[in-house]
CSV table of N, CA and C and ligand atoms in Angstrom, one decimal:
chain,number,residue,atom,x,y,z
A,459,MET,N,-10.6,21.2,27.6
A,459,MET,CA,-10.9,20.3,26.5
A,459,MET,C,-12.4,20.4,26.2
A,460,SER,N,-12.8,20.7,25.0
A,460,SER,CA,-14.2,20.7,24.7
A,460,SER,C,-14.5,19.8,23.5
A,461,GLY,N,-13.6,19.7,22.5
A,461,GLY,CA,-13.9,19.0,21.3
A,461,GLY,C,-13.6,17.5,21.4
A,462,GLY,N,-12.9,17.1,22.4
A,462,GLY,CA,-12.6,15.7,22.6
A,462,GLY,C,-11.4,15.2,21.8
A,463,VAL,N,-11.2,13.9,21.9
A,463,VAL,CA,-10.0,13.2,21.3
A,463,VAL,C,-10.5,12.2,20.2
A,464,LEU,N,-9.8,12.3,19.1
A,464,LEU,CA,-10.1,11.4,18.0
A,464,LEU,C,-9.0,10.3,18.1
A,465,VAL,N,-9.4,9.0,18.0
A,465,VAL,CA,-8.4,8.0,18.0
A,465,VAL,C,-8.6,7.3,16.6
A,466,ALA,N,-7.8,7.6,15.6
A,466,ALA,CA,-8.0,7.2,14.2
A,466,ALA,C,-7.1,6.0,14.0
A,467,TYR,N,-7.6,5.0,13.2
A,467,TYR,CA,-6.8,3.8,13.1
A,467,TYR,C,-6.9,3.2,11.6
A,468,GLY,N,-5.8,2.6,11.2
A,468,GLY,CA,-5.7,1.9,10.0
A,468,GLY,C,-5.5,0.4,10.2
A,469,THR,N,-6.4,-0.4,9.8
A,469,THR,CA,-6.4,-1.9,10.1
A,469,THR,C,-6.8,-2.7,8.9
A,470,THR,N,-6.3,-3.9,8.8
A,470,THR,CA,-6.8,-4.9,7.8
A,470,THR,C,-7.6,-6.0,8.5
A,471,ASN,N,-7.0,-6.4,9.6
A,471,ASN,CA,-7.7,-7.6,10.3
A,471,ASN,C,-8.3,-7.3,11.6
A,472,GLY,N,-8.4,-6.0,11.9
A,472,GLY,CA,-9.2,-5.6,13.1
A,472,GLY,C,-8.5,-5.4,14.4
A,473,SER,N,-7.3,-5.9,14.5
A,473,SER,CA,-6.6,-5.9,15.8
A,473,SER,C,-6.2,-4.5,16.2
A,474,THR,N,-5.8,-3.7,15.3
A,474,THR,CA,-5.5,-2.3,15.6
A,474,THR,C,-6.7,-1.5,16.0
A,475,ALA,N,-7.8,-1.9,15.4
A,475,ALA,CA,-9.1,-1.2,15.8
A,475,ALA,C,-9.4,-1.5,17.2
A,476,GLN,N,-9.2,-2.7,17.7
A,476,GLN,CA,-9.4,-3.0,19.1
A,476,GLN,C,-8.5,-2.3,20.1
A,477,ILE,N,-7.3,-2.1,19.6
A,477,ILE,CA,-6.3,-1.2,20.4
A,477,ILE,C,-6.9,0.2,20.5
A,478,ALA,N,-7.3,0.7,19.4
A,478,ALA,CA,-7.8,2.1,19.3
A,478,ALA,C,-9.0,2.2,20.2
A,479,GLU,N,-9.9,1.2,20.2
A,479,GLU,CA,-11.1,1.2,21.1
A,479,GLU,C,-10.7,1.3,22.5
A,480,THR,N,-9.7,0.5,22.9
A,480,THR,CA,-9.2,0.5,24.3
A,480,THR,C,-8.6,1.8,24.7
A,481,VAL,N,-7.9,2.4,23.8
A,481,VAL,CA,-7.3,3.8,24.1
A,481,VAL,C,-8.5,4.7,24.3
A,482,ALA,N,-9.5,4.7,23.5
A,482,ALA,CA,-10.6,5.6,23.6
A,482,ALA,C,-11.3,5.4,24.9
A,483,GLU,N,-11.5,4.1,25.3
A,483,GLU,CA,-12.2,3.7,26.5
A,483,GLU,C,-11.4,4.3,27.7
A,484,VAL,N,-10.1,4.2,27.7
A,484,VAL,CA,-9.3,4.7,28.9
A,484,VAL,C,-9.5,6.2,29.0
A,485,LEU,N,-9.5,6.9,27.8
A,485,LEU,CA,-9.6,8.4,27.8
A,485,LEU,C,-11.0,8.8,28.3
A,486,ASN,N,-12.0,8.0,27.9
A,486,ASN,CA,-13.4,8.3,28.3
A,486,ASN,C,-13.5,8.1,29.9
A,487,LYS,N,-12.9,7.0,30.3
A,487,LYS,CA,-13.0,6.8,31.8
A,487,LYS,C,-12.3,7.9,32.6
A,488,ALA,N,-11.3,8.5,32.0
A,488,ALA,CA,-10.5,9.5,32.6
A,488,ALA,C,-11.3,10.9,32.6
A,489,GLY,N,-12.5,10.9,31.9
A,489,GLY,CA,-13.3,12.1,31.9
A,489,GLY,C,-13.1,12.9,30.6
A,490,LEU,N,-12.3,12.4,29.7
A,490,LEU,CA,-12.2,13.1,28.4
A,490,LEU,C,-13.2,12.4,27.4
A,491,GLN,N,-13.7,13.2,26.4
A,491,GLN,CA,-14.5,12.5,25.4
A,491,GLN,C,-13.6,12.0,24.3
A,492,ALA,N,-13.8,10.7,24.0
A,492,ALA,CA,-12.9,10.2,22.9
A,492,ALA,C,-13.7,9.2,22.0
A,493,TRP,N,-13.3,9.2,20.8
A,493,TRP,CA,-13.9,8.3,19.8
A,493,TRP,C,-12.9,7.6,19.0
A,494,ALA,N,-13.0,6.3,18.8
A,494,ALA,CA,-12.2,5.5,17.9
A,494,ALA,C,-12.9,5.4,16.6
A,495,ARG,N,-12.2,5.8,15.5
A,495,ARG,CA,-12.8,5.8,14.2
A,495,ARG,C,-11.8,5.3,13.1
A,496,PRO,N,-12.3,4.6,12.1
A,496,PRO,CA,-11.4,4.2,11.0
A,496,PRO,C,-10.8,5.4,10.4
A,497,ALA,N,-9.5,5.4,10.2
A,497,ALA,CA,-8.9,6.7,9.6
A,497,ALA,C,-9.5,7.1,8.3
A,498,ALA,N,-9.9,6.1,7.5
A,498,ALA,CA,-10.4,6.4,6.1
A,498,ALA,C,-11.7,7.1,6.2
A,499,SER,N,-12.4,7.0,7.3
A,499,SER,CA,-13.8,7.5,7.4
A,499,SER,C,-13.8,9.0,8.0
A,500,VAL,N,-12.6,9.5,8.3
A,500,VAL,CA,-12.6,10.8,9.0
A,500,VAL,C,-12.4,11.9,7.9
A,501,ALA,N,-13.4,12.8,7.8
A,501,ALA,CA,-13.3,13.8,6.8
A,501,ALA,C,-12.5,15.0,7.3
A,502,SER,N,-12.6,15.3,8.6
A,502,SER,CA,-11.9,16.5,9.1
A,502,SER,C,-11.5,16.2,10.6
A,503,VAL,N,-10.4,16.8,11.0
A,503,VAL,CA,-10.0,16.7,12.4
A,503,VAL,C,-10.2,18.0,13.1
A,504,ALA,N,-10.8,19.0,12.4
A,504,ALA,CA,-10.8,20.4,12.9
A,504,ALA,C,-11.6,20.5,14.3
A,505,ASP,N,-12.6,19.6,14.5
A,505,ASP,CA,-13.4,19.7,15.7
A,505,ASP,C,-12.8,19.0,16.9
A,506,TYR,N,-11.7,18.3,16.8
A,506,TYR,CA,-11.1,17.6,17.9
A,506,TYR,C,-10.0,18.5,18.5
A,507,ASP,N,-9.8,18.3,19.8
A,507,ASP,CA,-8.8,19.0,20.6
A,507,ASP,C,-7.4,18.3,20.5
A,508,ALA,N,-7.5,16.9,20.3
A,508,ALA,CA,-6.3,16.2,20.3
A,508,ALA,C,-6.5,14.9,19.4
A,509,VAL,N,-5.5,14.3,18.9
A,509,VAL,CA,-5.6,13.2,18.0
A,509,VAL,C,-4.6,12.1,18.4
A,510,VAL,N,-5.0,10.8,18.3
A,510,VAL,CA,-4.2,9.7,18.4
A,510,VAL,C,-4.3,8.9,17.1
A,511,VAL,N,-3.2,8.6,16.4
A,511,VAL,CA,-3.3,7.8,15.2
A,511,VAL,C,-2.6,6.5,15.3
A,512,GLY,N,-3.2,5.4,15.0
A,512,GLY,CA,-2.6,4.1,15.1
A,512,GLY,C,-2.7,3.3,13.8
A,513,GLY,N,-1.6,2.5,13.5
A,513,GLY,CA,-1.7,1.7,12.3
A,513,GLY,C,-1.1,0.4,12.5
A,514,GLY,N,-1.7,-0.7,11.9
A,514,GLY,CA,-1.0,-2.0,11.8
A,514,GLY,C,0.2,-1.8,10.9
A,515,LEU,N,1.3,-2.6,11.2
A,515,LEU,CA,2.5,-2.6,10.4
A,515,LEU,C,2.4,-3.7,9.3
A,516,TYR,N,2.7,-3.3,8.1
A,516,TYR,CA,2.7,-4.2,7.0
A,516,TYR,C,4.0,-3.9,6.2
A,517,ALA,N,4.9,-4.9,6.1
A,517,ALA,CA,6.1,-4.8,5.3
A,517,ALA,C,6.9,-3.5,5.7
A,518,GLY,N,7.0,-3.3,7.0
A,518,GLY,CA,7.8,-2.2,7.4
A,518,GLY,C,7.2,-0.8,7.3
A,519,ARG,N,5.9,-0.8,7.0
A,519,ARG,CA,5.2,0.5,6.9
A,519,ARG,C,3.9,0.4,7.6
A,520,TRP,N,3.4,1.6,8.0
A,520,TRP,CA,2.1,1.8,8.6
A,520,TRP,C,1.0,1.3,7.6
A,521,HIS,N,-0.1,0.8,8.1
A,521,HIS,CA,-1.3,0.6,7.2
A,521,HIS,C,-1.6,1.8,6.3
A,522,ARG,N,-1.9,1.5,5.1
A,522,ARG,CA,-2.1,2.7,4.1
A,522,ARG,C,-3.1,3.7,4.6
A,523,HIS,N,-4.1,3.3,5.3
A,523,HIS,CA,-5.2,4.3,5.8
A,523,HIS,C,-4.6,5.2,6.8
A,524,ALA,N,-3.7,4.7,7.6
A,524,ALA,CA,-3.0,5.6,8.6
A,524,ALA,C,-2.1,6.5,7.9
A,525,ARG,N,-1.3,6.0,6.9
A,525,ARG,CA,-0.4,6.9,6.2
A,525,ARG,C,-1.2,8.0,5.4
A,526,ARG,N,-2.3,7.6,4.8
A,526,ARG,CA,-3.0,8.6,4.0
A,526,ARG,C,-3.6,9.7,5.0
A,527,PHE,N,-4.1,9.2,6.2
A,527,PHE,CA,-4.7,10.1,7.2
A,527,PHE,C,-3.7,11.2,7.6
A,528,VAL,N,-2.4,10.8,7.9
A,528,VAL,CA,-1.5,11.9,8.3
A,528,VAL,C,-1.1,12.8,7.2
A,529,ARG,N,-1.1,12.2,6.0
A,529,ARG,CA,-0.8,13.1,4.8
A,529,ARG,C,-1.9,14.1,4.6
A,530,ARG,N,-3.1,13.5,4.5
A,530,ARG,CA,-4.3,14.4,4.2
A,530,ARG,C,-4.5,15.5,5.2
A,531,HIS,N,-4.3,15.2,6.5
A,531,HIS,CA,-4.6,16.1,7.6
A,531,HIS,C,-3.4,16.8,8.2
A,532,HIS,N,-2.3,16.8,7.5
A,532,HIS,CA,-1.0,17.1,8.2
A,532,HIS,C,-1.0,18.6,8.7
A,533,ARG,N,-1.7,19.5,8.0
A,533,ARG,CA,-1.7,20.9,8.5
A,533,ARG,C,-2.4,21.0,9.9
A,534,ALA,N,-3.6,20.4,9.9
A,534,ALA,CA,-4.4,20.5,11.2
A,534,ALA,C,-3.7,19.7,12.3
A,535,LEU,N,-3.1,18.5,11.9
A,535,LEU,CA,-2.5,17.7,13.0
A,535,LEU,C,-1.3,18.3,13.6
A,536,ALA,N,-0.6,19.1,12.8
A,536,ALA,CA,0.6,19.8,13.3
A,536,ALA,C,0.3,20.8,14.4
A,537,GLU,N,-1.0,21.2,14.4
A,537,GLU,CA,-1.4,22.2,15.4
A,537,GLU,C,-2.0,21.6,16.7
A,538,LYS,N,-2.1,20.3,16.7
A,538,LYS,CA,-2.8,19.7,17.9
A,538,LYS,C,-1.9,18.7,18.6
A,539,PRO,N,-2.2,18.5,19.9
A,539,PRO,CA,-1.5,17.5,20.6
A,539,PRO,C,-1.8,16.1,19.9
A,540,LEU,N,-0.7,15.4,19.6
A,540,LEU,CA,-0.8,14.3,18.7
A,540,LEU,C,0.1,13.1,19.2
A,541,TRP,N,-0.5,11.9,19.3
A,541,TRP,CA,0.3,10.7,19.6
A,541,TRP,C,0.1,9.7,18.5
A,542,LEU,N,1.1,8.9,18.3
A,542,LEU,CA,1.0,7.8,17.3
A,542,LEU,C,1.3,6.5,17.9
A,543,PHE,N,0.7,5.5,17.4
A,543,PHE,CA,1.1,4.1,17.8
A,543,PHE,C,1.1,3.2,16.6
A,544,SER,N,1.9,2.1,16.7
A,544,SER,CA,2.0,1.1,15.7
A,544,SER,C,1.7,-0.2,16.4
A,545,SER,N,1.2,-1.2,15.6
A,545,SER,CA,0.9,-2.5,16.1
A,545,SER,C,1.4,-3.5,15.1
A,546,GLY,N,2.3,-4.4,15.5
A,546,GLY,CA,2.8,-5.3,14.6
A,546,GLY,C,3.4,-6.6,15.1
A,547,PRO,N,4.5,-6.5,15.8
A,547,PRO,CA,5.4,-7.7,16.1
A,547,PRO,C,4.5,-8.9,16.6
A,548,LEU,N,4.8,-10.0,15.9
A,548,LEU,CA,4.0,-11.2,16.3
A,548,LEU,C,4.9,-12.1,17.2
A,549,ASP,N,5.4,-11.5,18.2
A,549,ASP,CA,6.2,-12.1,19.3
A,549,ASP,C,6.1,-11.2,20.5
A,550,ALA,N,6.8,-11.6,21.6
A,550,ALA,CA,6.7,-10.8,22.8
A,550,ALA,C,7.5,-9.6,22.8
A,551,SER,N,8.3,-9.3,21.8
A,551,SER,CA,9.3,-8.3,21.8
A,551,SER,C,8.7,-6.9,22.2
A,552,ALA,N,7.5,-6.6,21.8
A,552,ALA,CA,7.0,-5.2,22.1
A,552,ALA,C,6.7,-5.1,23.5
A,553,SER,N,6.5,-6.2,24.3
A,553,SER,CA,6.2,-6.1,25.7
A,553,SER,C,7.5,-6.1,26.5
A,554,GLU,N,8.6,-6.5,25.8
A,554,GLU,CA,9.9,-6.6,26.5
A,554,GLU,C,10.8,-5.4,26.4
A,555,LYS,N,10.6,-4.7,25.3
A,555,LYS,CA,11.4,-3.5,25.0
A,555,LYS,C,10.7,-2.5,24.2
A,556,ASP,N,11.2,-1.2,24.2
A,556,ASP,CA,10.7,-0.2,23.3
A,556,ASP,C,11.1,-0.4,21.9
A,557,ILE,N,10.2,-0.6,21.0
A,557,ILE,CA,10.5,-0.8,19.6
A,557,ILE,C,10.3,0.6,18.9
A,558,PRO,N,11.3,1.1,18.3
A,558,PRO,CA,11.2,2.5,17.7
A,558,PRO,C,10.3,2.4,16.5
A,559,PRO,N,9.7,3.6,16.1
A,559,PRO,CA,8.8,3.6,15.0
A,559,PRO,C,9.6,3.3,13.7
A,560,VAL,N,8.8,2.7,12.7
A,560,VAL,CA,9.4,2.4,11.4
A,560,VAL,C,9.7,3.8,10.8
A,561,PRO,N,10.7,3.8,9.8
A,561,PRO,CA,11.1,5.1,9.2
A,561,PRO,C,10.0,6.1,8.8
A,562,GLY,N,9.0,5.6,8.1
A,562,GLY,CA,7.9,6.5,7.7
A,562,GLY,C,7.2,7.1,8.9
A,563,VAL,N,7.0,6.4,9.9
A,563,VAL,CA,6.3,6.9,11.1
A,563,VAL,C,7.2,7.9,11.9
A,564,ARG,N,8.5,7.5,11.8
A,564,ARG,CA,9.4,8.5,12.5
A,564,ARG,C,9.4,9.8,11.8
A,565,ARG,N,9.4,9.8,10.5
A,565,ARG,CA,9.3,11.1,9.7
A,565,ARG,C,8.0,11.8,10.1
A,566,ALA,N,6.9,11.1,10.1
A,566,ALA,CA,5.6,11.8,10.5
A,566,ALA,C,5.7,12.4,11.9
A,567,MET,N,6.3,11.7,12.8
A,567,MET,CA,6.5,12.2,14.2
A,567,MET,C,7.2,13.5,14.2
A,568,THR,N,8.3,13.6,13.4
A,568,THR,CA,9.1,14.8,13.4
A,568,THR,C,8.3,15.9,12.7
A,569,ARG,N,7.7,15.6,11.6
A,569,ARG,CA,7.0,16.6,10.8
A,569,ARG,C,5.9,17.2,11.6
A,570,LEU,N,5.2,16.4,12.3
A,570,LEU,CA,4.0,16.8,13.0
A,570,LEU,C,4.2,17.1,14.4
A,571,ASP,N,5.5,17.0,14.9
A,571,ASP,CA,5.8,17.3,16.2
A,571,ASP,C,5.0,16.5,17.2
A,572,ALA,N,4.8,15.2,16.9
A,572,ALA,CA,4.0,14.3,17.8
A,572,ALA,C,4.6,14.2,19.2
A,573,ARG,N,3.8,14.1,20.2
A,573,ARG,CA,4.3,14.0,21.6
A,573,ARG,C,4.8,12.6,21.9
A,574,GLY,N,4.4,11.6,21.2
A,574,GLY,CA,4.9,10.3,21.6
A,574,GLY,C,4.5,9.2,20.6
A,575,HIS,N,5.2,8.1,20.6
A,575,HIS,CA,4.9,6.9,19.8
A,575,HIS,C,5.2,5.7,20.6
A,576,VAL,N,4.4,4.7,20.4
A,576,VAL,CA,4.7,3.4,21.0
A,576,VAL,C,4.4,2.3,19.9
A,577,THR,N,5.2,1.2,20.0
A,577,THR,CA,4.8,0.0,19.2
A,577,THR,C,4.3,-1.1,20.1
A,578,PHE,N,3.1,-1.5,19.8
A,578,PHE,CA,2.4,-2.6,20.5
A,578,PHE,C,2.6,-3.9,19.7
A,579,GLY,N,2.5,-5.0,20.4
A,579,GLY,CA,2.5,-6.3,19.7
A,579,GLY,C,1.2,-6.4,18.8
A,580,GLY,N,1.3,-7.3,17.9
A,580,GLY,CA,0.2,-7.4,16.9
A,580,GLY,C,-0.6,-8.7,17.2
A,581,ARG,N,-1.5,-9.0,16.3
A,581,ARG,CA,-2.3,-10.2,16.3
A,581,ARG,C,-2.6,-10.7,14.9
A,582,LEU,N,-2.4,-12.0,14.7
A,582,LEU,CA,-2.7,-12.6,13.4
A,582,LEU,C,-3.2,-14.0,13.7
A,583,VAL,N,-4.5,-14.2,13.4
A,583,VAL,CA,-5.1,-15.4,13.8
A,583,VAL,C,-5.9,-16.0,12.6
A,584,GLU,N,-6.4,-17.2,12.8
A,584,GLU,CA,-7.3,-17.9,11.8
A,584,GLU,C,-8.3,-16.9,11.2
A,585,GLY,N,-8.4,-16.9,9.9
A,585,GLY,CA,-9.4,-16.1,9.3
A,585,GLY,C,-8.8,-14.7,8.8
A,586,ALA,N,-7.5,-14.5,9.0
A,586,ALA,CA,-6.9,-13.3,8.6
A,586,ALA,C,-6.9,-13.2,7.1
A,587,ARG,N,-7.0,-12.0,6.6
A,587,ARG,CA,-7.1,-11.8,5.1
A,587,ARG,C,-5.7,-11.8,4.5
A,588,GLY,N,-5.6,-12.3,3.3
A,588,GLY,CA,-4.3,-12.2,2.5
A,588,GLY,C,-3.6,-13.6,2.5
A,589,ARG,N,-2.9,-13.8,1.4
A,589,ARG,CA,-2.2,-15.0,1.2
A,589,ARG,C,-1.0,-15.2,2.3
A,590,ILE,N,-0.3,-14.1,2.4
A,590,ILE,CA,0.9,-14.2,3.4
A,590,ILE,C,0.4,-14.4,4.8
A,591,ALA,N,-0.7,-13.7,5.1
A,591,ALA,CA,-1.3,-13.8,6.5
A,591,ALA,C,-1.7,-15.2,6.8
A,592,LYS,N,-2.4,-15.8,5.8
A,592,LYS,CA,-2.8,-17.2,6.0
A,592,LYS,C,-1.6,-18.2,6.1
A,593,MET,N,-0.6,-17.9,5.4
A,593,MET,CA,0.6,-18.7,5.4
A,593,MET,C,1.3,-18.6,6.8
A,594,ILE,N,1.4,-17.4,7.3
A,594,ILE,CA,2.0,-17.2,8.6
A,594,ILE,C,1.2,-18.0,9.7
A,595,VAL,N,-0.1,-17.9,9.6
A,595,VAL,CA,-1.0,-18.6,10.6
A,595,VAL,C,-0.8,-20.1,10.5
A,596,ARG,N,-0.8,-20.6,9.2
A,596,ARG,CA,-0.7,-22.0,8.9
A,596,ARG,C,0.6,-22.6,9.5
A,597,ASN,N,1.7,-21.7,9.4
A,597,ASN,CA,3.0,-22.2,9.9
A,597,ASN,C,3.2,-22.0,11.4
A,598,GLY,N,2.1,-21.7,12.1
A,598,GLY,CA,2.1,-21.6,13.5
A,598,GLY,C,2.8,-20.4,14.0
A,599,LYS,N,3.0,-19.3,13.2
A,599,LYS,CA,3.7,-18.1,13.6
A,599,LYS,C,2.8,-17.0,14.0
A,600,GLY,N,1.5,-17.3,14.0
A,600,GLY,CA,0.5,-16.2,14.4
A,600,GLY,C,0.3,-16.2,15.9
A,601,GLY,N,-0.8,-15.5,16.3
A,601,GLY,CA,-1.1,-15.4,17.7
A,601,GLY,C,-1.5,-14.0,18.0
A,602,ASP,N,-1.8,-13.8,19.3
A,602,ASP,CA,-2.3,-12.5,19.8
A,602,ASP,C,-1.2,-12.0,20.8
A,603,PHE,N,-0.4,-11.0,20.4
A,603,PHE,CA,0.7,-10.5,21.2
A,603,PHE,C,0.4,-9.1,21.7
A,604,ARG,N,-0.9,-8.7,21.7
A,604,ARG,CA,-1.2,-7.4,22.2
A,604,ARG,C,-1.3,-7.4,23.7
A,605,ASP,N,-0.7,-6.4,24.3
A,605,ASP,CA,-0.5,-6.4,25.8
A,605,ASP,C,-1.5,-5.3,26.3
A,606,PHE,N,-2.7,-5.7,26.7
A,606,PHE,CA,-3.7,-4.6,27.0
A,606,PHE,C,-3.4,-3.8,28.2
A,607,ALA,N,-2.6,-4.4,29.1
A,607,ALA,CA,-2.2,-3.6,30.3
A,607,ALA,C,-1.3,-2.5,29.9
A,608,ARG,N,-0.4,-2.8,28.9
A,608,ARG,CA,0.6,-1.8,28.4
A,608,ARG,C,-0.2,-0.7,27.6
A,609,ILE,N,-1.2,-1.2,26.8
A,609,ILE,CA,-2.0,-0.3,26.0
A,609,ILE,C,-2.7,0.7,26.9
A,610,GLU,N,-3.3,0.2,28.0
A,610,GLU,CA,-4.1,1.0,28.9
A,610,GLU,C,-3.2,2.0,29.7
A,611,GLU,N,-2.0,1.5,30.0
A,611,GLU,CA,-1.0,2.4,30.7
A,611,GLU,C,-0.6,3.6,29.8
A,612,TRP,N,-0.4,3.2,28.5
A,612,TRP,CA,0.0,4.3,27.6
A,612,TRP,C,-1.1,5.3,27.4
A,613,ALA,N,-2.3,4.8,27.3
A,613,ALA,CA,-3.5,5.7,27.1
A,613,ALA,C,-3.7,6.6,28.3
A,614,GLN,N,-3.5,6.0,29.5
A,614,GLN,CA,-3.6,6.8,30.8
A,614,GLN,C,-2.6,7.9,30.8
A,615,GLY,N,-1.4,7.7,30.3
A,615,GLY,CA,-0.4,8.7,30.2
A,615,GLY,C,-0.9,9.9,29.3
A,616,ILE,N,-1.6,9.6,28.2
A,616,ILE,CA,-2.1,10.6,27.3
A,616,ILE,C,-3.2,11.4,28.1
A,617,ALA,N,-4.1,10.6,28.8
A,617,ALA,CA,-5.2,11.3,29.6
A,617,ALA,C,-4.6,12.2,30.6
A,618,ASP,N,-3.5,11.8,31.3
A,618,ASP,CA,-2.9,12.6,32.3
A,618,ASP,C,-2.4,13.9,31.7
A,619,GLU,N,-1.7,13.8,30.5
A,619,GLU,CA,-1.1,14.9,29.9
A,619,GLU,C,-2.2,15.9,29.4
A,620,LEU,N,-3.2,15.4,28.8
A,620,LEU,CA,-4.3,16.3,28.3
A,620,LEU,C,-5.0,17.0,29.5
A,621,THR,N,-5.2,16.2,30.6
A,621,THR,CA,-5.9,16.8,31.7
A,621,THR,C,-5.0,17.9,32.3
A,622,LYS,N,-3.7,17.7,32.3
A,622,LYS,CA,-2.7,18.7,32.8
A,622,LYS,C,-2.8,19.9,31.9
A,623,ASP,N,-2.8,19.7,30.6
A,623,ASP,CA,-2.8,20.8,29.7
A,623,ASP,C,-4.1,21.7,30.0
A,624,ALA,N,-5.2,21.0,30.2
A,624,ALA,CA,-6.5,21.7,30.4
A,624,ALA,C,-6.6,22.5,31.7
A,625,THR,N,-6.0,21.9,32.7
A,625,THR,CA,-6.1,22.6,34.0
A,625,THR,C,-4.9,23.5,34.3
A,626,GLY,N,-3.9,23.4,33.5
A,626,GLY,CA,-2.7,24.2,33.6
A,626,GLY,C,-1.9,23.9,34.8
A,627,SER,N,-2.2,22.7,35.5
A,627,SER,CA,-1.4,22.3,36.7
A,627,SER,C,-0.3,21.3,36.4
B,1083,FMN,C1,1.7,-9.5,5.0
B,1083,FMN,C2,2.0,-9.0,6.4
B,1083,FMN,C3,3.1,-8.2,6.6
B,1083,FMN,C4,3.4,-7.8,8.0
B,1083,FMN,N1,4.5,-7.0,8.2
B,1083,FMN,C5,4.8,-6.6,9.4
B,1083,FMN,C6,6.0,-5.8,9.7
B,1083,FMN,O1,6.6,-5.3,8.8
B,1083,FMN,N2,6.3,-5.5,11.0
B,1083,FMN,C7,5.5,-6.0,12.0
B,1083,FMN,O2,5.9,-5.7,13.2
B,1083,FMN,N3,4.4,-6.7,11.8
B,1083,FMN,C8,4.1,-7.1,10.6
B,1083,FMN,N4,3.0,-7.9,10.3
B,1083,FMN,C9,2.1,-8.2,11.5
B,1083,FMN,C10,0.9,-7.3,11.6
B,1083,FMN,O3,1.3,-6.0,11.7
B,1083,FMN,C11,0.0,-7.7,12.7
B,1083,FMN,O4,-0.7,-8.8,12.4
B,1083,FMN,C12,-1.0,-6.5,13.1
B,1083,FMN,O5,-1.6,-6.8,14.3
B,1083,FMN,C13,-2.0,-6.3,12.0
B,1083,FMN,O6,-2.9,-5.3,12.4
B,1083,FMN,P1,-4.5,-5.3,11.9
B,1083,FMN,O7,-5.1,-6.6,12.4
B,1083,FMN,O8,-5.0,-4.1,12.5
B,1083,FMN,O9,-4.5,-5.3,10.4
B,1083,FMN,C14,2.6,-8.3,9.1
B,1083,FMN,C15,1.5,-9.1,8.8
B,1083,FMN,C16,1.2,-9.5,7.5
B,1083,FMN,C17,0.0,-10.4,7.3
């Protein structure tokens, strides 16, 4: 590994960004170079050895910046080790069972031959942007359902796989 790992994310209220930062931190601690970046800010993925893409879920779809990212860079992504994650459910379900990718993300996985996908719980708290978001919080249905132990464990799996690729062992 020389070019490092890009962890690109699409977020509205910042919680997916924090998941991406955590993934990058675990990869860095494992001795890989990794950077978490907003998906909309990435001009090219050519210089990275591997990519992780994450998006918050909105109305059954990935955040539009994550969708655009995989569309725009699909040729290059198809050639690299790639993992995807989604962040959404505002309950404990994502910690209790494996939640499959939404249809659009499943299609991206197949097209790009992604190595894995996981759905993490989401977060929606006071100050969230948007009318519906505010309504959900006001009705007491918000909260922080991100499971950082699970996020770290998933990221460690990526680190192990990339290290194995690099050493050939
Ligand atoms: C308008 C709206 C629609 C949402 N739709 C979904 C959904 O379809 N599936 C889901 O699991 N979570 C859904 N959520 C929850 C968000 O995905 C969750 O809050 C997530 O953590 C947001 O990520 P972000 O903070 O990075 O933007 C929705 C939230 C809002 C406000």
